[in-house]
Every structure is written in structure tokens, then in C-alpha cells.
Coordinates of C-alpha atoms in Angstrom, one line a residue:
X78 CA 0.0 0.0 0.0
X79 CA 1.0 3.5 -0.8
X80 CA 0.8 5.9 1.7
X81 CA 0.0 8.3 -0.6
X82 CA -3.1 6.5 -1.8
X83 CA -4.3 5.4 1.6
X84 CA -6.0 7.5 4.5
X85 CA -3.9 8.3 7.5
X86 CA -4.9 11.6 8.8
X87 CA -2.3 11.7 11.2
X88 CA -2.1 15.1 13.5
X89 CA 1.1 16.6 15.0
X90 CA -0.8 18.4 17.9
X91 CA -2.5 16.6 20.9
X92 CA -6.2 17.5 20.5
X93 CA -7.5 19.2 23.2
X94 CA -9.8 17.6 26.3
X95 CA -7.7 14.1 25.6
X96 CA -6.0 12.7 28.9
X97 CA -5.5 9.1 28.0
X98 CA -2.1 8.9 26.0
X99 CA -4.3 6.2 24.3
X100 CA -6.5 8.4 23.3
X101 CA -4.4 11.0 22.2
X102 CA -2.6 8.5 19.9
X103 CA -5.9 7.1 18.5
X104 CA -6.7 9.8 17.1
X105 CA -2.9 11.8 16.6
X106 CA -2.3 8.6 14.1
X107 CA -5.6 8.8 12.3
X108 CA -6.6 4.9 14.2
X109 CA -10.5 6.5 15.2
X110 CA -12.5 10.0 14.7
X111 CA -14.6 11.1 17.5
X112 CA -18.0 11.5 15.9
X113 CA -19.6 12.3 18.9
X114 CA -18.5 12.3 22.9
X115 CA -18.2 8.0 23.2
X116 CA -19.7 7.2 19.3
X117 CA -16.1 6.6 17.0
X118 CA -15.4 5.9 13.4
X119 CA -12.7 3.6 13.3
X120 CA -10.2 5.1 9.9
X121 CA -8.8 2.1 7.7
X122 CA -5.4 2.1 9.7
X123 CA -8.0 1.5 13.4
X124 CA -9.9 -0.8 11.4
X125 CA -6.9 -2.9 10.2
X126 CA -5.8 -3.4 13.8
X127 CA -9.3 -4.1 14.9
X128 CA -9.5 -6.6 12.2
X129 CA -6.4 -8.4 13.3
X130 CA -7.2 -8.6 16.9
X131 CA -10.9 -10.1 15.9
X132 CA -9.1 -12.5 13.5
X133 CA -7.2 -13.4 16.6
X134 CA -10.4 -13.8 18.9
X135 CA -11.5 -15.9 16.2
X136 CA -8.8 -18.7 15.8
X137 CA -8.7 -19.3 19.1
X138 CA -12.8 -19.6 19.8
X139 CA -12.7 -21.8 16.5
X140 CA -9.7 -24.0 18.4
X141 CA -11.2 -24.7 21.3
X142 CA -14.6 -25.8 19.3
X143 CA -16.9 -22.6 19.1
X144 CA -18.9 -21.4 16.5
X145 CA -19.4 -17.8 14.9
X146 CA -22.7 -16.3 14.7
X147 CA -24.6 -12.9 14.6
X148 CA -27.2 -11.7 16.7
X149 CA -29.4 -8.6 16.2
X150 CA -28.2 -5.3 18.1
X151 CA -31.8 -4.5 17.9
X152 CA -34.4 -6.5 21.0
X153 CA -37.9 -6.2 21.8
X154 CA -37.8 -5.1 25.5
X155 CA -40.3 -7.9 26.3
X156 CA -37.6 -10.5 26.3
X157 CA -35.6 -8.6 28.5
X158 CA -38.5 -8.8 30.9
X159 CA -38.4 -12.1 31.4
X160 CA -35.1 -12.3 33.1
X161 CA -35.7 -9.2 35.2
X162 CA -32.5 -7.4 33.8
X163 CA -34.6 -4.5 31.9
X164 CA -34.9 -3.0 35.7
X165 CA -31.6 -4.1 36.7
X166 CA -29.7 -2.8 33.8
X167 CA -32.3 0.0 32.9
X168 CA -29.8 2.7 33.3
X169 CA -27.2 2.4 30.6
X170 CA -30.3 0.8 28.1
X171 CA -31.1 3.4 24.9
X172 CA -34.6 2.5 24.8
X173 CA -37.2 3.8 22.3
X174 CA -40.5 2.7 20.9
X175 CA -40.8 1.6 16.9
X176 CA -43.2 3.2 14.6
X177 CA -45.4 0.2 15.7
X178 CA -46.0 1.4 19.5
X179 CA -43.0 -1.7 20.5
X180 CA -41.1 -1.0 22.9
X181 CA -37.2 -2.0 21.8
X182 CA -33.9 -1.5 22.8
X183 CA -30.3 -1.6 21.4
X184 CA -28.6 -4.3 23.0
X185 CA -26.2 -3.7 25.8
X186 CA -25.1 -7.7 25.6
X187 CA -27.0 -10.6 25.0
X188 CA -27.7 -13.6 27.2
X189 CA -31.3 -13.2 27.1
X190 CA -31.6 -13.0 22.8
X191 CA -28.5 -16.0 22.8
X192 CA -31.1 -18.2 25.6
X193 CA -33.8 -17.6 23.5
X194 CA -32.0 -18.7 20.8
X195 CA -31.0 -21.5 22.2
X196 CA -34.5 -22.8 23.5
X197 CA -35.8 -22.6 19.9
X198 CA -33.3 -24.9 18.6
X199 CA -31.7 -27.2 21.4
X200 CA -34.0 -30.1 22.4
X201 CA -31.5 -33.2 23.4
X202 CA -29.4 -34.0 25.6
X203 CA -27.4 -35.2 22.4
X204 CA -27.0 -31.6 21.4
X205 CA -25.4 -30.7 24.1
X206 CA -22.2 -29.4 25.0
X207 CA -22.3 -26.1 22.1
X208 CA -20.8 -22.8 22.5
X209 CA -22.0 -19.8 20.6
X210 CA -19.8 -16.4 20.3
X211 CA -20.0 -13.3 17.7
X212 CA -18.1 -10.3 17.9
X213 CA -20.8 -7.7 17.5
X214 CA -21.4 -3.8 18.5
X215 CA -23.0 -3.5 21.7
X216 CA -24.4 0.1 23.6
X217 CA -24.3 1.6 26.6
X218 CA -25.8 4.8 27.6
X219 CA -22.5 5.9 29.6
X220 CA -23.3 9.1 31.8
X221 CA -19.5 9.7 31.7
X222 CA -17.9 8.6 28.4
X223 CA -14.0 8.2 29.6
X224 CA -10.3 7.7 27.3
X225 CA -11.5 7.6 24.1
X226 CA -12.5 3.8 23.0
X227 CA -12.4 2.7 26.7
X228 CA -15.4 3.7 28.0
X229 CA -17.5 4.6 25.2
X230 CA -21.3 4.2 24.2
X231 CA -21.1 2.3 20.9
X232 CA -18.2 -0.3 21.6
X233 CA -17.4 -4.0 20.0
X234 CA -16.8 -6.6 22.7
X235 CA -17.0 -10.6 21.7
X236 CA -19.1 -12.5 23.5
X237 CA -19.3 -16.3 23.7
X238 CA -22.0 -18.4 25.7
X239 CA -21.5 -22.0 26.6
X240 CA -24.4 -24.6 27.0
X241 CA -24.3 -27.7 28.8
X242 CA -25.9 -30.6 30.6
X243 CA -24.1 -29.9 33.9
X244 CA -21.9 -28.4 35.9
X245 CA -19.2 -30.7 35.0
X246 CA -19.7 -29.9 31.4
X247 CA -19.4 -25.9 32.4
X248 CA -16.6 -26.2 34.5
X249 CA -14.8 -28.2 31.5
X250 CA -16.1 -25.0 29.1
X251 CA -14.6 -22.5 31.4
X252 CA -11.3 -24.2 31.4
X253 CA -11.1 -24.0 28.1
X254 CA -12.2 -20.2 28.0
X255 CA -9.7 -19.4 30.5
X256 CA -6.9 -20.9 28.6
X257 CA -8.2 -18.9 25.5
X258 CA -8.4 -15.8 26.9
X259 CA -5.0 -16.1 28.1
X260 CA -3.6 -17.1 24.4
X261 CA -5.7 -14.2 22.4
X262 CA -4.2 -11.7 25.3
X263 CA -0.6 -13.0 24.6
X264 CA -0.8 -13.1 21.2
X265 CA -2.1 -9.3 21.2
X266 CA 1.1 -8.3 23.2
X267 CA -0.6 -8.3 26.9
X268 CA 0.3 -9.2 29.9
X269 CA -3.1 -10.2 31.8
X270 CA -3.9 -9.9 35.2
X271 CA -6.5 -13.0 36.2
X272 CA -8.8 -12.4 39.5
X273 CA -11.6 -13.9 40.8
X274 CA -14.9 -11.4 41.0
X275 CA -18.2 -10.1 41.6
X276 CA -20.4 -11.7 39.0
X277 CA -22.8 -8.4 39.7
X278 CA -25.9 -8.2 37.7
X279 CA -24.6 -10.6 35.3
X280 CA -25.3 -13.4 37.8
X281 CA -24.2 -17.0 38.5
X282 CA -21.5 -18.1 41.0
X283 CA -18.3 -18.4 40.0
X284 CA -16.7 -15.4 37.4
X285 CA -13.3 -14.0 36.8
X286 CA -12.3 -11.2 35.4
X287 CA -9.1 -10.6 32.9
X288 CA -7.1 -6.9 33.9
X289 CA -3.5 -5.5 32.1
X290 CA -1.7 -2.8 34.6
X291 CA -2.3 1.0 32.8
X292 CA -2.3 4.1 34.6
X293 CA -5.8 4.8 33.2
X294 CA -7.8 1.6 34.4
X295 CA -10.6 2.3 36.6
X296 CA -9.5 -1.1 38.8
X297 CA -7.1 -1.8 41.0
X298 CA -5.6 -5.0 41.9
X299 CA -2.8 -6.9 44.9
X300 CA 0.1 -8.5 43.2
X301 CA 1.9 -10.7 45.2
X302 CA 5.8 -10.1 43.9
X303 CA 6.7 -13.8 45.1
X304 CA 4.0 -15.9 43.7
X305 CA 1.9 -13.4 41.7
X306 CA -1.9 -14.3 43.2
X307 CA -3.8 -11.2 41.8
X308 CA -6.5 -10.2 44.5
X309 CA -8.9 -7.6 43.3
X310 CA -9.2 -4.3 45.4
X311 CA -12.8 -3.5 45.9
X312 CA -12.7 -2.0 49.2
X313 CA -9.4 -0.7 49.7
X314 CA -7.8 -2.8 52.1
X315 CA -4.4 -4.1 51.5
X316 CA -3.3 -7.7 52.1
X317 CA -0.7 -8.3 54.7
X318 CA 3.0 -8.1 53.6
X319 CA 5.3 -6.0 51.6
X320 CA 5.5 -8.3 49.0
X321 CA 2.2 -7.2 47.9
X322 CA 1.9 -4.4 44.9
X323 CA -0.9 -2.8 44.3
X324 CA -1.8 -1.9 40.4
X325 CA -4.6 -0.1 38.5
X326 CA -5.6 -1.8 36.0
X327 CA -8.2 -1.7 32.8
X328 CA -10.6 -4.7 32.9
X329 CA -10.0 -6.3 29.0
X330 CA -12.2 -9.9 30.1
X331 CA -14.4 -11.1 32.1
X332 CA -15.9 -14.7 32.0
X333 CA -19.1 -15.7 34.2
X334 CA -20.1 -19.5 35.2
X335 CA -23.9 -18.4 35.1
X336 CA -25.6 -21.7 36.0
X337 CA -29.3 -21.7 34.7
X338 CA -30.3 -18.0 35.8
X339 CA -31.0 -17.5 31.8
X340 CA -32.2 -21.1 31.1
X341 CA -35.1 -21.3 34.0
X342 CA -36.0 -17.8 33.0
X343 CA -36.3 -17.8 29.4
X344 CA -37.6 -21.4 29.3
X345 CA -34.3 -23.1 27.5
X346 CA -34.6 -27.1 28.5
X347 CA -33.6 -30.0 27.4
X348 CA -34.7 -33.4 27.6
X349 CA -31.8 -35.8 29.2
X350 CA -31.5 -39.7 28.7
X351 CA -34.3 -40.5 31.0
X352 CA -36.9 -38.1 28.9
X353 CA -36.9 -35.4 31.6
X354 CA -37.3 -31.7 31.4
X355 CA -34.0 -29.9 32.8
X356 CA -32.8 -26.1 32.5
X357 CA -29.4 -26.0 30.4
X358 CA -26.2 -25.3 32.1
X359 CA -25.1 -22.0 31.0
X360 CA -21.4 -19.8 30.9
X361 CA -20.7 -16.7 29.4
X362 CA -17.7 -15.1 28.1
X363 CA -16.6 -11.5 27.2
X364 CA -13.8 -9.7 25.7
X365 CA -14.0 -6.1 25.4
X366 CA -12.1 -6.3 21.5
X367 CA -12.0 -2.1 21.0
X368 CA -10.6 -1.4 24.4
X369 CA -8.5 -4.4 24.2
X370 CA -7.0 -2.1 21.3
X371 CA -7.1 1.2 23.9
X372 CA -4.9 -1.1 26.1
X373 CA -2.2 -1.9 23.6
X374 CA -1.4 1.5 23.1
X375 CA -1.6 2.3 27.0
X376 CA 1.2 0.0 27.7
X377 CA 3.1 0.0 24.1
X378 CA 4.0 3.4 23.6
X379 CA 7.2 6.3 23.9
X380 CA 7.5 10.0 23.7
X381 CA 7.1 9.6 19.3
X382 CA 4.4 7.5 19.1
X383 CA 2.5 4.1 19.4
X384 CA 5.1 0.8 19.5
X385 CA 2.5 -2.6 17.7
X386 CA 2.8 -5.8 18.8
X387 CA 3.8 -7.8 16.0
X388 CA 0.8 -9.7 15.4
X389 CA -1.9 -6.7 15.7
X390 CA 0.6 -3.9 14.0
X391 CA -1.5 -2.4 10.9
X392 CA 1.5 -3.1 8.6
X393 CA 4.0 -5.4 9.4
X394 CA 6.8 -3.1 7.3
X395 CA 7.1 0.4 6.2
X396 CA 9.6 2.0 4.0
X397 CA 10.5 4.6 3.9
X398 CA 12.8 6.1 1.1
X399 CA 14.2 9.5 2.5
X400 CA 13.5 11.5 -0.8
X401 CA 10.2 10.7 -2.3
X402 CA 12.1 12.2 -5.8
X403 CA 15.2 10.4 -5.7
X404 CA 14.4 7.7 -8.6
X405 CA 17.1 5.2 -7.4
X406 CA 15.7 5.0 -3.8
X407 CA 11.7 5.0 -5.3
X408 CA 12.8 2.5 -7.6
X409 CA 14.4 0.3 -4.7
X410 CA 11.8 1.0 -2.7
X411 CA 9.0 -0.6 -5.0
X412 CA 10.9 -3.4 -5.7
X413 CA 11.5 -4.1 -1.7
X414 CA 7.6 -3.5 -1.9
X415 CA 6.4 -6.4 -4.7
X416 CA 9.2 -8.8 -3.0
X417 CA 7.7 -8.4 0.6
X418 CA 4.2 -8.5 -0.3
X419 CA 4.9 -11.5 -2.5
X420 CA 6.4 -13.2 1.0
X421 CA 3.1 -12.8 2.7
X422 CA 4.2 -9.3 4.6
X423 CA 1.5 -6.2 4.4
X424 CA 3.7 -3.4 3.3
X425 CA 3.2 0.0 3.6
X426 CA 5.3 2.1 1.2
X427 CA 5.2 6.2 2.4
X428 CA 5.8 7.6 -1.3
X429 CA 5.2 11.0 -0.2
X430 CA 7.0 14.3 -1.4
X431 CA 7.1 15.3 2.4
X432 CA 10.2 16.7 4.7
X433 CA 12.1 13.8 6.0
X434 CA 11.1 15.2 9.6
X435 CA 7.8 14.8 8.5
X436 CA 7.9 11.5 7.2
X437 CA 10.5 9.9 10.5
X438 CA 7.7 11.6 12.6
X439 CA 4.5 9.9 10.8
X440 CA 6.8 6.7 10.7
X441 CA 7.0 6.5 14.9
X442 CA 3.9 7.9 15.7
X443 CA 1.5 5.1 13.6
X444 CA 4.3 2.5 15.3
X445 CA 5.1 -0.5 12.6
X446 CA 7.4 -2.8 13.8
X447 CA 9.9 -2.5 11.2
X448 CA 11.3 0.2 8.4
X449 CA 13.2 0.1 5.3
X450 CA 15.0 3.6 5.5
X451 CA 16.5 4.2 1.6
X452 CA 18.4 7.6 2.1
X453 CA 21.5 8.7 -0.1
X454 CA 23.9 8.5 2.1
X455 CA 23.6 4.7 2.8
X456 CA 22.9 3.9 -1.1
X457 CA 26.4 5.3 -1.9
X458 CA 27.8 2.4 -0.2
X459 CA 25.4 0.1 -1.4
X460 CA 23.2 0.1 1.9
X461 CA 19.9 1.0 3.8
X462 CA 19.1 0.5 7.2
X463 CA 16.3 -1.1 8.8
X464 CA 14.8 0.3 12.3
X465 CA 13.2 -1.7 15.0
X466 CA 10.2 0.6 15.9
X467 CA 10.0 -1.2 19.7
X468 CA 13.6 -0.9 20.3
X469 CA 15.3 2.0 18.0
X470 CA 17.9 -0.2 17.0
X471 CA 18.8 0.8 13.7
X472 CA 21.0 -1.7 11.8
X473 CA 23.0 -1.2 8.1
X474 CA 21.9 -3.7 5.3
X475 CA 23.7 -4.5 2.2
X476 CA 20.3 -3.2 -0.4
X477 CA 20.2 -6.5 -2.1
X478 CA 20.0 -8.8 1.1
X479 CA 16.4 -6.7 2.7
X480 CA 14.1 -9.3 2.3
X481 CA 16.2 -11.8 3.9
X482 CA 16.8 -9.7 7.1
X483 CA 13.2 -8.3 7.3
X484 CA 11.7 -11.9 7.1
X485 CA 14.4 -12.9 9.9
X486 CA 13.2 -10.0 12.2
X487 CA 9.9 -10.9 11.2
X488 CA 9.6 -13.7 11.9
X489 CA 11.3 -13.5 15.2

């Protein structure tokens, strides 16, 4: 991709009422645009990350034997009736009635619309274990929209619900959620934080929640240094022992062993081997995928910019020839181009007649892992260098052997 034929509205000031670095580099390197306080457009260089991180999501729900579907954003209220939760969660609902005198909702998430679901179509005892996820827009009516993408009102979480025929079969589905979770939080650069917690007006008994250390999470959490037990801090008292730390933290996950709450509500039975009527065993399971993105940046950034983790970067390369009119360096730099997309690498090539300052500025602050500098200088002796965004380590090439060390560095 061109730079120069691509959109990346990147901005050198820090817009104003932005205190989240996250935020400020969101929308500094042309990732989102604030449409309206908590509503966000996400710009092709957001959307590419958000796409990654969902493709992540994805291959490790399909691995542990999920399935991908899409519910409706858009309810009847009556359903939420039935498990009490239009009182309970009537305050951050964006309620309206249709044209038909129904009274609907946007859904805020979906255990109710998913048991329903579920009731309709599972019968047996043989159909049993399934789990269900989609990675779907949800909203919230936040009174205090906060950091950008963190708190917002229109936000994109995945959200996975387990079935089973007891609580054997959901303790065996939670396993293999918390093992996933821990995989899809790796793989997007994060260290996660696991504690048990309040399962609040999602209900059931048993739920834990998945946290990365920022300094703009709104929880806090005990770290033991020696052993690294993770107590949440939900009153303020600290455990006993200085080899306790306390961190705050942003909340990325949170998974829910909700027992037939949903089931015995909404009417979702099945019929086991003896022909008998029983309420399915139910779990639930949510990542919050934009924030996720939020939290990246939090914890993978400097004083020039955002710093991707490999596998959620928006381009795995850029280069960047120095002088955009310098035909020997353009002409290098498209070939570099056709021979690293035709290794599987997305490349992005910044073609523009801008300053160098410009263009080593726009190069840190949108963060890809790896650059192809093609300056005069280096070509005189037959080299260009290739810069390590994470570290700055900047290391001379011979110009004919790039592809081999890019695809090294790569793939390391």
C-alpha cells in the first residue's frame, strides 16, 4: 500500500480535552475520529488493527470448538422482561419505541436474545455441549464517556455463551475459556492480570475477570511479587506483607459460570436420557475487542508514538525512502515493496513528497514494527538501514540482502 493512496490523517498536535495517551494517539495517528463524545469511526489504519485482533479472537474460539454467529443489536424489550434485567440494567439501556407502538432496545449484551435462541433450537441431551460467540457492536448509555475507545457508548466486545448438561460440562467450558483468553491476550502483546470477581448483575456463582496494569484503568488490583496471586481491590484494604503491589488496571475480560439464571428464566430445557425436562447449564464469556485495542497502546508506547505488537501492527513493514524524488531510492523501494508482499508481509510504502522530519515523525507515531530507511547517504555504499520501531535499533543492510533480514526479524 502507498501511503500516498491510503487514508492516515495523522495530526502533529495533541487535540484538546484528551487525557489518556491512548486516546491522544488514537486519534494523533488517524486509528479513530470522534464522531460524537463515546460514538467513534474507526479510519482504515484502526480498522486494520481491529480486524487483526478479531481474527485473533476468532482462531482461538474456533480451536477450542466454538462457533461464529450474529445476533441482532436491535431487541424487543419484552424479552428482557423475562429475566428481570430490563430493571436491573435499565440505566445504561437506549430505549425507544418503533413506529409500531413496540417498545425495543439496542442491546447492551445478550444472554437473554443468545437463551432464547437457544430454546428454539436445542431439544437433546445429544445436542449438548455447544458454545456460541459473535463479535458484534453493543451500547451503553455511559453518563460519563472516559479515554476515548475505553469507555465509550457504541463499543465492540466478543461474547461467547457456553451450554451444557451440567456443571461438569461448564466447569470443562470455562477451562477452556480461561486458557483462550489467556492465548488471544498474549498473542495481542498483553500481559493479563487474572482475579476472581463479583459476577454483579450478570449473575451466576463463579466469574473472573481478565485486567492489564495502565495508569488509566478504573480497577485496582494486589500482586503478590513472590507468587503473583492477583487479589482484586474492591474496598481498599491491602493484604498483609510488603511483598504485595498494588496496580490499576483496565478490565479487558471477564468470564461468568452463570448456571441456569438464563435457562429457567427464558424457558431453554432439554430433555436428558431419561426423557426429563432440565434447564441447560449456561457460561458466558466476554472480551471487550476495541478497548483491548485502547490497552495496547496504553502499555506499548514512547514520547514519538505508538510501538505494535507484531501480530496486531497495521502493517507489518514500512519503507521509507528518504526523498520521495530520488528515482534510485523509489525504484528500490517498490521493488522491496512487490518482494515483501509476495512473501506474505503487508507493506506500507510512504511515497510522499514530504520533509524527511515529517515522514520519520509519521513513521514513529503510527508505530510499525519494522522500516526500510533508503536515504543517499547509505545507497552510496550500497546500503539502507532497517529500524526496530519497539527498540530504535537501527542496523546497516547490504540493499540486495532486505528481504532476507526483514523476514528474519519478522519472523522472530
Amino acid at each position: 500500500m502507498y501511503w500516498s493512496k491510503y487514508f492516515i490523517p495523522t495530526l502533529k498536535e495533541v487535540p484538546t480535552g484528551t487525557e489518556a495517551v491512548s486516546h491522544q494517539l488514537s486519534l494523533r495517528a488517524g486509528l479513530v475520529h470522534m464522531l460524537t463524545s463515546g460514538v467513534y469511526s474507526y479510519l482504515p489504519l484502526g480498522y486494520k488493527v481491529l480486524t487483526r485482533v478479531e481474527n485473533i479472537i476468532r482462531q482461538e474460539m474456533d480451536a477450542i470448538g466454538c462457533h461464529e454467529l450474529l445476533m441482532p443489536a436491535l431487541h424487543p424489550i419484552e424479552i428482557w422482561k423475562k429475566s428481570g434485567r430490563d430493571v436491573t440494567l435499565k440505566e445504561v439501556m437506549f430505549t425507544f419505541d418503533n413506529k409500531k407502538g413496540q417498545r425495543m432496545c439496542l442491546g447492551p449484551t445478550h444472554e437473554e436474545i443468545i437463551t432464547d435462541l437457544a430454546r428454539q433450537f436445542v431439544k437433546s441431551y445429544r445436542q449438548l455441549p455447544v458454545t456460541l460467540y459473535q463479535i458484534q457492536t453493543k451500547f451503553r448509555d455511559e453518563i460519563r464517556t472516559r479515554f476515548g475507545i475505553v469507555r465509550a457508548c457504541e463499543f465492540i466486545m466478543k461474547d461467547a455463551y457456553s451450554f451444557d448438561r451440567d456443571t461438569e460440562g461448564l466447569k470443562k467450558n470455562y477451562d477452556l475459556q480461561l486458557s483462550a483468553y489467556t492465548k488471544i491476550f498474549k498473542r495481542c502483546g498483553l500481559d493479563v492480570i487474572v482475579v476472581a470477581a463479583d459476577s454483579g448483575a450478570m449473575g451466576g456463582s463463579i466469574s473472573h475477570e481478565f485486567l492489564v496494569a495502565a495508569p488509566i484503568g478504573e480497577d485496582a488490583v494486589w500482586v503478590n511479587k513472590t507468587s503473583g496471586q492477583a487479589i482484586k481491590d474492591e474496598e481498599g484494604k491491602a493484604p498483609l506483607g510488603d511483598q504485595w503491589e498494588r496496580k490499576v488496571a483496565i478490565e479487558l475480560g471477564h468470564v461468568f459460570q452463570l448456571g441456569t439464571k438464563y435457562s429457567e428464566s427464558l424457558g431453554a430445557l432439554y430433555l436428558d436420557e431419561n426423557g426429563e425436562q432440565k434447564p441447560m447449564i449456561m457460561g458466558c464469556y466476554g472480551i471487550g475487542v476495541s478497548r483491548l485495542i485502547a490497552a495496547v497502546i496504553e502499555v506499548n508506547n514512547d514520547a514519538n508514538g505508538i510501538m505494535w505488537p507484531g501480530e496486531i501492527a497495521p502493517f507489518d513493514v514500512e519503507i521509507l525512502p528518504v526523498q520521495a524524488a530520488d528515482e534510485q531510492a523509489m525504484s528500490l523501494a517498490k521493488a522491496y515493496d512487490e518482494e515483501l508482499k509476495a512473501s506474505g508481509m503487508d507493506v506500507l510504502l510512504d511515497d510522499r513528497d514530504e520533509s524527511a522530519g515529517r515522514k520519520f515523525n509519521d513513521a514513529d507515531l503510527i508505530g510499525i514494527p519494522l522500516r526500510i530507511i533508503i536515504g543517499k547517504r547509505m545507497l552510496a555504499n550500497n546500503q539502507v538501514e532497517i529500524k526496530i520501531r519497539r527498540t530504535g535499533q537501527v542496523i546497516a543492510v547490504d540493499k540486495n540482502k532486505v528481504k532476507e533480514e526483514i523476514l528474519k526479524l519478522w519472523k522472530a
